[in-house]
Coordinates of C-alpha atoms in Angstrom, one line a residue:
M261 CA 6.4 -8.8 31.2
R262 CA 10.1 -9.8 30.3
R263 CA 11.3 -13.5 31.3
E264 CA 14.8 -13.8 32.1
P265 CA 17.0 -16.4 30.8
I266 CA 17.2 -18.5 34.3
E267 CA 13.2 -18.6 34.0
L268 CA 13.1 -19.9 30.6
A269 CA 15.6 -22.6 31.5
A270 CA 12.9 -23.7 34.3
V271 CA 10.0 -23.5 31.3
A272 CA 12.5 -25.5 28.9
T273 CA 12.4 -28.3 31.5
A274 CA 8.9 -28.6 31.2
A275 CA 8.7 -28.9 27.5
V276 CA 11.6 -31.4 27.0
P277 CA 11.3 -34.3 29.4
G278 CA 14.8 -35.1 30.9
L279 CA 16.3 -31.8 30.0
S280 CA 18.6 -30.7 32.8
P281 CA 20.3 -27.3 31.8
T282 CA 23.6 -26.6 33.2
A283 CA 24.1 -23.2 32.0
V284 CA 21.7 -20.6 30.2
S285 CA 22.4 -17.4 28.1
S286 CA 20.2 -15.0 26.2
A287 CA 20.0 -15.3 22.6
P288 CA 19.4 -12.4 20.2
D289 CA 15.9 -12.1 18.9
D290 CA 13.0 -9.5 18.2
P291 CA 12.8 -8.0 21.6
A292 CA 9.2 -6.6 21.0
D293 CA 7.7 -10.3 20.5
F294 CA 10.2 -12.8 21.9
D295 CA 12.2 -13.7 25.1
S296 CA 14.9 -16.4 24.0
A297 CA 17.7 -17.9 25.6
L298 CA 20.4 -20.5 25.0
L299 CA 20.6 -23.9 27.0
L300 CA 23.5 -26.1 27.6
D301 CA 22.5 -29.3 29.3
A302 CA 24.5 -32.0 31.4
E303 CA 25.6 -33.8 28.1
G304 CA 26.8 -30.8 26.3
K305 CA 24.0 -30.3 23.9
R306 CA 22.4 -27.1 23.2
W307 CA 19.0 -26.2 23.1
R308 CA 16.9 -22.7 22.1
V309 CA 14.0 -21.4 23.8
R310 CA 11.8 -19.0 22.4
S311 CA 9.0 -17.6 24.5
P312 CA 6.4 -15.1 22.9
R313 CA 5.4 -12.0 24.9
H314 CA 1.6 -11.6 23.4
A315 CA -0.8 -13.5 21.7
E316 CA 0.3 -12.3 18.2
A317 CA 3.6 -13.6 18.9
S318 CA 2.8 -16.9 20.0
T319 CA 0.4 -17.4 16.9
R320 CA 3.6 -17.0 14.6
L321 CA 5.4 -19.6 16.5
E322 CA 2.7 -21.9 16.1
T323 CA 2.5 -20.8 12.5
E324 CA 6.3 -21.9 12.7
F325 CA 5.6 -25.2 13.8
L326 CA 3.1 -26.0 11.3
V327 CA 5.7 -24.9 8.5
L328 CA 8.6 -27.0 9.8
R329 CA 6.3 -29.9 9.9
A330 CA 5.5 -29.2 6.0
F331 CA 9.3 -29.4 5.4
A332 CA 9.8 -33.3 4.5
P333 CA 13.0 -35.0 5.0
G334 CA 13.4 -34.8 1.0
I335 CA 12.9 -31.1 0.8
R336 CA 15.1 -30.4 3.8
A337 CA 17.8 -32.9 2.2
E338 CA 18.0 -30.6 -0.7
L339 CA 18.6 -27.2 1.1
P340 CA 22.1 -26.0 1.3
F341 CA 21.4 -25.0 5.0
L342 CA 19.6 -27.2 8.2
M343 CA 16.6 -25.7 9.7
P344 CA 15.1 -25.9 13.4
T345 CA 13.6 -29.0 14.7
V346 CA 11.0 -28.5 17.6
A347 CA 11.7 -30.7 20.6
G348 CA 9.1 -29.5 22.7
T349 CA 6.6 -27.2 23.5
V350 CA 4.5 -25.8 26.7
R351 CA 1.3 -23.9 27.1
Q352 CA 0.8 -21.3 29.8
Q353 CA -2.2 -19.6 29.8
N354 CA -2.7 -18.5 25.9
L355 CA 0.9 -18.4 25.1
T356 CA 3.0 -21.5 24.1
T357 CA 7.1 -21.8 24.6
F358 CA 8.9 -23.5 22.2
V359 CA 12.1 -25.7 22.6
Y360 CA 14.5 -26.4 19.7
S361 CA 17.2 -28.6 19.3
H362 CA 20.3 -26.8 18.8
L363 CA 21.9 -25.7 15.4
H364 CA 25.4 -25.3 14.9
G365 CA 26.8 -21.8 14.1
A366 CA 26.4 -18.4 15.3
T367 CA 24.6 -15.3 14.4
R368 CA 26.8 -12.0 13.5
T369 CA 25.9 -8.5 13.0
V370 CA 25.3 -7.0 9.7
E371 CA 28.7 -5.1 10.0
E372 CA 30.2 -8.2 10.7
L373 CA 28.5 -10.2 7.9
T374 CA 29.0 -7.2 4.7
A375 CA 32.8 -7.1 6.0
G376 CA 33.3 -10.8 5.3
P377 CA 35.0 -12.1 2.5
Q378 CA 33.4 -13.0 -1.2
E379 CA 32.6 -16.7 -0.4
L380 CA 30.2 -15.5 2.6
A381 CA 28.4 -13.4 0.2
K382 CA 27.9 -15.9 -2.0
E383 CA 26.7 -18.6 0.9
I384 CA 24.1 -16.0 1.6
G385 CA 23.2 -15.8 -1.9
T386 CA 23.0 -19.3 -2.7
A387 CA 20.8 -19.8 0.8
L388 CA 18.4 -16.8 -0.5
A389 CA 17.9 -19.0 -3.8
A390 CA 17.3 -21.9 -2.4
I391 CA 14.5 -20.6 -0.1
H392 CA 13.2 -18.6 -3.5
D393 CA 13.2 -21.8 -5.4
L394 CA 11.3 -23.8 -2.9
P395 CA 8.1 -25.2 -4.3
R396 CA 5.0 -23.1 -4.3
A397 CA 2.9 -26.0 -2.9
L398 CA 5.0 -26.0 -0.1
V399 CA 3.1 -22.6 1.0
S400 CA -0.4 -23.4 -0.4
N401 CA -0.3 -26.5 1.3
A402 CA 0.2 -25.2 4.7
D403 CA -2.8 -22.6 3.9
L404 CA -0.1 -19.9 4.6
P405 CA -0.6 -16.3 2.5
S406 CA -0.1 -16.3 -1.2
Y407 CA 0.1 -12.8 -3.1
T408 CA -0.1 -11.8 -6.7
P409 CA 2.4 -8.5 -7.8
N410 CA -0.7 -6.6 -7.8
E411 CA -2.2 -7.6 -4.5
F412 CA 1.1 -7.0 -2.9
R413 CA 1.5 -3.7 -4.4
Q414 CA -2.1 -3.0 -3.1
R415 CA -1.1 -4.3 0.4
R416 CA 1.7 -2.0 0.7
L417 CA -0.6 0.9 -0.2
N418 CA -2.9 0.0 2.3
E419 CA -0.1 0.1 4.8
L420 CA 1.2 3.2 3.9
D421 CA -2.6 4.7 4.3
M422 CA -2.6 3.3 7.7
A423 CA 0.9 4.6 8.6
A424 CA -0.2 8.1 6.8
T425 CA -3.0 8.5 9.4
T426 CA -0.7 8.5 12.4
G427 CA 0.5 12.2 11.1
K428 CA 4.0 11.2 12.5
I429 CA 5.8 10.3 8.8
P430 CA 7.5 12.8 7.1
A431 CA 6.1 14.2 4.1
L432 CA 9.1 13.6 2.1
L433 CA 9.0 10.0 2.8
L434 CA 5.3 9.9 2.1
R435 CA 5.5 11.3 -1.1
R436 CA 8.4 9.0 -2.1
W437 CA 7.0 5.9 -1.1
E438 CA 3.6 6.7 -2.7
H439 CA 5.1 7.4 -5.8
A440 CA 7.4 4.1 -5.7
M441 CA 4.3 2.0 -4.7
E442 CA 2.2 3.5 -7.7
D443 CA 4.9 3.2 -10.2
V444 CA 3.3 0.1 -11.5
S445 CA 6.3 -0.9 -13.8
L446 CA 8.3 -1.6 -10.7
W447 CA 6.1 -4.4 -9.4
R448 CA 6.5 -6.7 -12.4
F449 CA 8.0 -9.8 -10.8
N450 CA 7.9 -13.5 -10.8
P451 CA 6.0 -14.3 -6.7
C452 CA 7.9 -16.9 -5.0
V453 CA 8.1 -18.8 -1.6
V454 CA 9.6 -16.2 0.6
H455 CA 11.0 -16.3 4.0
G456 CA 9.5 -13.3 5.3
D457 CA 11.4 -12.3 8.5
L458 CA 15.0 -13.0 7.2
H459 CA 17.8 -10.6 8.6
E460 CA 21.1 -11.5 10.5
D461 CA 19.7 -12.6 14.0
N462 CA 18.0 -15.7 11.7
L463 CA 21.3 -16.4 10.0
L464 CA 23.7 -19.0 11.5
V465 CA 27.2 -18.7 10.2
E466 CA 30.4 -21.0 10.9
D467 CA 33.8 -20.3 9.5
N468 CA 32.2 -18.0 6.5
R469 CA 29.5 -20.8 5.9
V470 CA 25.5 -20.6 6.3
T471 CA 24.8 -23.2 8.7
A472 CA 21.3 -23.0 9.2
V473 CA 18.4 -20.7 8.6
T474 CA 15.7 -19.9 11.5
G475 CA 12.5 -17.9 12.0
W476 CA 10.1 -19.2 9.7
T477 CA 7.1 -17.6 11.1
D478 CA 6.3 -15.4 8.0
L479 CA 6.7 -17.7 5.3
R480 CA 4.0 -17.1 2.1
I481 CA 4.6 -16.6 -1.8
G482 CA 5.4 -13.0 -2.5
D483 CA 7.7 -10.5 -3.4
P484 CA 11.5 -12.0 -3.2
A485 CA 13.0 -8.3 -2.7
D486 CA 11.6 -8.7 1.1
D487 CA 14.3 -11.1 1.9
L488 CA 16.8 -8.9 0.8
A489 CA 15.9 -5.6 2.7
W490 CA 17.9 -6.1 5.8
L491 CA 21.0 -6.3 3.7
V492 CA 20.1 -3.4 1.3
A493 CA 19.4 -1.0 4.3
S494 CA 23.6 -1.9 5.2
N495 CA 24.3 0.4 2.3
E496 CA 27.1 -1.7 1.6
H497 CA 26.8 -1.9 -1.8
D498 CA 29.9 -4.1 -2.8
F499 CA 28.8 -6.9 -0.6
V500 CA 25.3 -6.5 -1.6
D501 CA 26.4 -6.6 -5.6
A502 CA 28.3 -9.6 -4.9
V503 CA 25.7 -11.3 -3.0
V504 CA 22.8 -10.6 -5.8
K505 CA 25.2 -11.7 -8.2
H506 CA 25.4 -15.1 -6.9
Y507 CA 21.7 -15.4 -6.0
T508 CA 21.0 -14.5 -9.7
A509 CA 23.3 -17.3 -10.9
K510 CA 21.6 -19.9 -8.6
R511 CA 17.9 -18.9 -9.4
R512 CA 15.9 -21.1 -11.7
D513 CA 13.7 -18.3 -12.6
A514 CA 14.5 -15.2 -14.8
P515 CA 16.6 -12.5 -13.3
D516 CA 14.5 -9.6 -11.6
T517 CA 15.4 -6.4 -13.1
H518 CA 14.1 -4.0 -10.4
L519 CA 14.8 -6.4 -7.2
L520 CA 17.2 -3.9 -5.4
R521 CA 15.0 -1.3 -6.2
R522 CA 12.1 -2.9 -4.3
A523 CA 14.6 -4.2 -1.4
A524 CA 15.2 -0.8 -0.8
L525 CA 11.6 0.5 -0.6
S526 CA 11.1 -2.3 1.7
A527 CA 13.9 -1.6 4.1
E528 CA 12.7 2.0 4.4
F529 CA 9.1 1.5 4.5
A530 CA 9.9 -1.3 7.5
L531 CA 10.3 2.0 9.6
A532 CA 6.6 3.1 8.9
Q533 CA 5.7 -0.6 9.7
Y534 CA 7.9 -0.4 12.8
L535 CA 6.0 2.9 14.1
V536 CA 2.5 1.6 13.4
K537 CA 3.2 -1.5 15.4
G538 CA 4.8 0.7 18.4
I539 CA 1.5 2.8 18.5
A540 CA -1.1 -0.4 18.5
A541 CA 1.2 -1.5 21.4
A542 CA 1.2 1.6 23.1
D543 CA 4.9 1.4 23.4
A544 CA 6.3 4.6 23.8
D545 CA 10.1 3.7 23.7
M546 CA 9.0 2.2 20.2
I547 CA 7.3 5.1 18.8
A548 CA 10.1 7.4 19.6
E549 CA 12.6 5.1 18.4
A550 CA 10.4 4.8 15.0
E551 CA 10.4 8.7 14.7
G552 CA 13.7 9.2 15.3
M553 CA 14.7 6.7 12.5
L554 CA 12.1 8.0 10.2
S555 CA 13.4 11.6 10.7
T556 CA 17.1 10.9 10.2
L557 CA 16.2 8.8 7.1
A558 CA 14.4 11.7 5.6
D559 CA 17.2 14.3 6.6
D560 CA 19.4 12.0 4.7
I561 CA 17.4 11.8 1.7
A562 CA 16.8 15.3 1.7
E563 CA 20.6 15.8 1.6
Y564 CA 21.9 13.0 -0.2
G565 CA 18.9 11.7 -2.4
G566 CA 18.9 8.2 -1.1
Q567 CA 18.9 5.1 -3.1
P568 CA 16.9 4.7 -6.3
I569 CA 13.2 2.9 -5.7
S570 CA 11.0 4.3 -8.6
V571 CA 11.3 3.3 -12.1
E572 CA 9.7 6.6 -13.3
P573 CA 11.5 9.7 -11.8
L574 CA 9.6 11.3 -8.8
P575 CA 8.4 14.6 -10.2
P576 CA 9.2 17.6 -8.8
A577 CA 7.3 18.9 -5.2
K578 CA 4.2 21.0 -5.6
P579 CA 5.0 24.4 -3.7
D580 CA 3.2 24.9 -0.2
T581 CA -0.4 25.9 0.0
P582 CA -0.7 29.8 -0.4
P583 CA -2.4 31.8 2.2
T584 CA -6.2 31.8 1.5
G585 CA -7.4 33.9 -1.1
Q586 CA -4.2 34.0 -2.6
A587 CA -3.6 32.2 -6.4
P588 CA -0.8 29.5 -6.2
A589 CA 2.3 30.5 -8.0
V590 CA 3.0 28.9 -11.7
P591 CA 6.4 28.0 -12.3
G592 CA 8.3 30.1 -14.8
L593 CA 6.2 32.8 -14.2
A594 CA 6.9 36.2 -12.7
D595 CA 4.1 37.5 -10.3
A596 CA 1.8 39.8 -12.3
P597 CA 1.7 43.8 -11.1
A598 CA -1.5 44.8 -9.0
A599 CA -4.3 46.0 -10.9
P600 CA -4.0 49.7 -10.5
D601 CA -6.9 51.9 -8.6
M602 CA -8.7 53.1 -11.0
S603 CA -11.4 55.2 -8.8
E604 CA -9.1 58.5 -9.1
A605 CA -8.1 58.0 -12.6
M606 CA -12.0 58.0 -14.0
P607 CA -13.6 61.3 -14.0
A608 CA -16.7 61.6 -11.8
V609 CA -19.6 61.2 -13.6
H610 CA -22.9 64.1 -12.2
V611 CA -26.3 62.9 -12.8
T612 CA -29.0 65.5 -13.0
P613 CA -32.5 64.8 -11.4
I614 CA -35.6 65.3 -13.3
P615 CA -38.2 67.1 -11.7
V616 CA -41.5 65.4 -10.8
D617 CA -43.5 68.0 -12.4
A618 CA -41.4 68.5 -15.3
K619 CA -43.8 68.4 -18.6
P620 CA -42.9 66.1 -21.4
L621 CA -41.3 67.2 -24.4
P622 CA -43.5 67.8 -27.6
V623 CA -43.6 65.0 -29.7
E624 CA -45.1 65.5 -33.2
V625 CA -46.5 62.3 -34.7
T626 CA -47.7 62.4 -38.5
P627 CA -50.4 59.4 -39.1
I628 CA -49.9 57.3 -42.3
P629 CA -53.2 57.2 -44.1
V630 CA -54.4 53.7 -45.0
E631 CA -57.1 53.2 -47.9
V632 CA -59.4 50.0 -47.2
T633 CA -61.7 48.7 -49.9
P634 CA -64.6 46.7 -48.5
I635 CA -65.2 43.1 -50.2
P636 CA -69.1 42.2 -50.7
A637 CA -70.0 39.3 -49.0
D638 CA -71.9 37.5 -51.8
A639 CA -69.1 38.1 -54.6
E640 CA -68.6 35.3 -56.7
D641 CA -65.6 34.3 -59.1
T642 CA -66.2 33.4 -62.7
G643 CA -66.5 30.0 -62.1
G644 CA -69.8 30.9 -59.8
N645 CA -67.8 29.8 -56.6
A646 CA -67.0 31.9 -53.3
H647 CA -64.2 34.1 -54.0
R648 CA -61.3 33.2 -51.6
P649 CA -59.0 36.1 -51.1
S650 CA -55.2 35.7 -51.4
D651 CA -52.8 36.6 -48.6
Q652 CA -52.9 40.3 -50.3
D653 CA -56.2 40.9 -49.7
T654 CA -56.7 39.1 -46.4
P655 CA -58.1 40.9 -43.5
Q656 CA -56.7 41.5 -40.5
S657 CA -59.4 39.2 -38.6
A658 CA -58.3 36.3 -41.1
L659 CA -54.7 36.6 -40.1
K660 CA -55.3 36.6 -36.7
E661 CA -57.6 33.2 -37.1
N662 CA -55.0 31.5 -38.8
A663 CA -52.3 32.3 -36.2
R664 CA -54.5 31.3 -33.6
E665 CA -55.0 27.9 -35.6
D666 CA -51.0 27.6 -36.0
E667 CA -50.6 28.3 -32.3
A668 CA -53.1 25.4 -31.4
A669 CA -51.4 23.2 -34.1
Q670 CA -48.1 23.9 -32.3
D671 CA -49.5 23.7 -28.9
A672 CA -51.0 19.9 -29.7
G673 CA -47.3 19.3 -30.9
E674 CA -45.5 20.0 -27.8
S675 CA -48.4 18.0 -25.9
D676 CA -47.5 15.1 -27.7
T677 CA -43.8 15.7 -27.4
A678 CA -44.4 16.4 -23.7
E679 CA -46.2 13.3 -23.3
A680 CA -44.0 11.0 -24.9
A681 CA -41.1 12.6 -22.7
G682 CA -43.1 11.8 -19.9
T683 CA -43.7 8.2 -20.9
N684 CA -39.7 7.9 -21.2
D685 CA -39.2 9.3 -18.0
A686 CA -41.3 7.0 -16.5
A687 CA -39.9 4.1 -18.4
Q688 CA -36.6 5.4 -16.8
G689 CA -37.9 5.7 -13.5
D690 CA -39.1 1.6 -13.5
A691 CA -35.1 0.8 -14.5
P692 CA -33.6 -0.6 -11.5
A693 CA -30.9 1.7 -10.2
P694 CA -27.1 0.4 -10.6
K695 CA -25.6 -1.2 -7.9
S696 CA -22.7 0.3 -6.2
P697 CA -19.3 -1.6 -6.4
D698 CA -17.4 -2.5 -3.7
A699 CA -4.6 -16.9 8.0
D700 CA -6.7 -18.4 9.8
T701 CA -4.1 -20.8 10.9
T702 CA -4.7 -24.1 12.4
T703 CA -2.9 -24.8 15.4
V704 CA -2.1 -28.1 16.5
A705 CA -3.1 -29.1 20.0
L706 CA 0.3 -29.0 22.2
T707 CA 0.6 -31.0 25.3
V708 CA 1.9 -29.9 28.4
V709 CA 4.4 -31.7 30.2
E710 CA 5.0 -31.2 33.8
A711 CA 8.5 -30.2 34.8
K712 CA 10.0 -33.3 37.2
T713 CA 10.9 -32.4 40.7
T714 CA 14.3 -33.8 42.6

């Protein structure tokens, strides 16, 4: 349920003792997650109220509270901008509303920012470099997420699979994003501290200076390109190039060759993430808005090609699957002519049946005479030993006997082989089968301060 600014003012008085708002107005924020308002008190001091709309958004605000506490005064002093300070909190049921002290400056639209002078581009680039050069221990000590390049790429692929299951992502975009996410050369970057939710509503600007950065709910170690996605999505290339130029000059790390490619991918893929978020929340308006933006993006890319996101060129799209029974077409080859019907071209085959009682044709067989000379059983050789015939005068029965002995020997060999094989199989059967491979955010107890009644 959405809270009106006047209601948020009443909640703020419970969070900050002595606060007496005299004026209130709505403040820009993520309407799917937060209700926000700006307050003016009797002393002319301003305050900002952020109230979560659901439990996940409340957890993000509590995480931000821990993040802001991790920024010691020494770290804050080195930043070229100010950061929020929590003035008070109040918990209602399972949601926690936060009140922040006022920061000078005002938010501007993307169009207003990109239409600004080079001085503003330098300010934005300097602010980005300062965030990405923060000590990594700041994130690890707060037990916040940390990703290597490959872990981050795999996380994106998992999110793409989830988005594809909705059936609402145009095929052109799925193919384009998958190719970029599988292009390993695109994901060679040095992880650093990333704001994680940087966009125009979290930048406060005054006189072309970035005075403050807010919205520290998604701080992590990851891809620095994520913090430029909102800017790249503006398609104001001259302004973006100026920001990146000053950003690269201020960074202590080596230049990132494919920074803008990954930023463009992140900007496009944010639409799919928005769709999944809308489906999870069963928000019909979010779903319809996301589908419309995805369709527009797909049409623009189909017509103009879109911004380059892959290092390796995207291969040509495969033709649509042919109807069942039809072989897929091969590019560059003409369709082969259909095979002619040979049933009429070949002469008919006539079969003449043979009568059952037909007599067989006479066949003349000429017998071959064979002369056999018997050998006396008591014949002896000249040495007095029994005569052993050679192969030439061995009778047929002896040849058969020799054949039987050979077969027996062969059978014995095969039996030994089979026995050895069986032993080997048994040994293999005893071998074990190979095994198949396969933020908790601590919240701080918050005290509820009862509103004063007059």
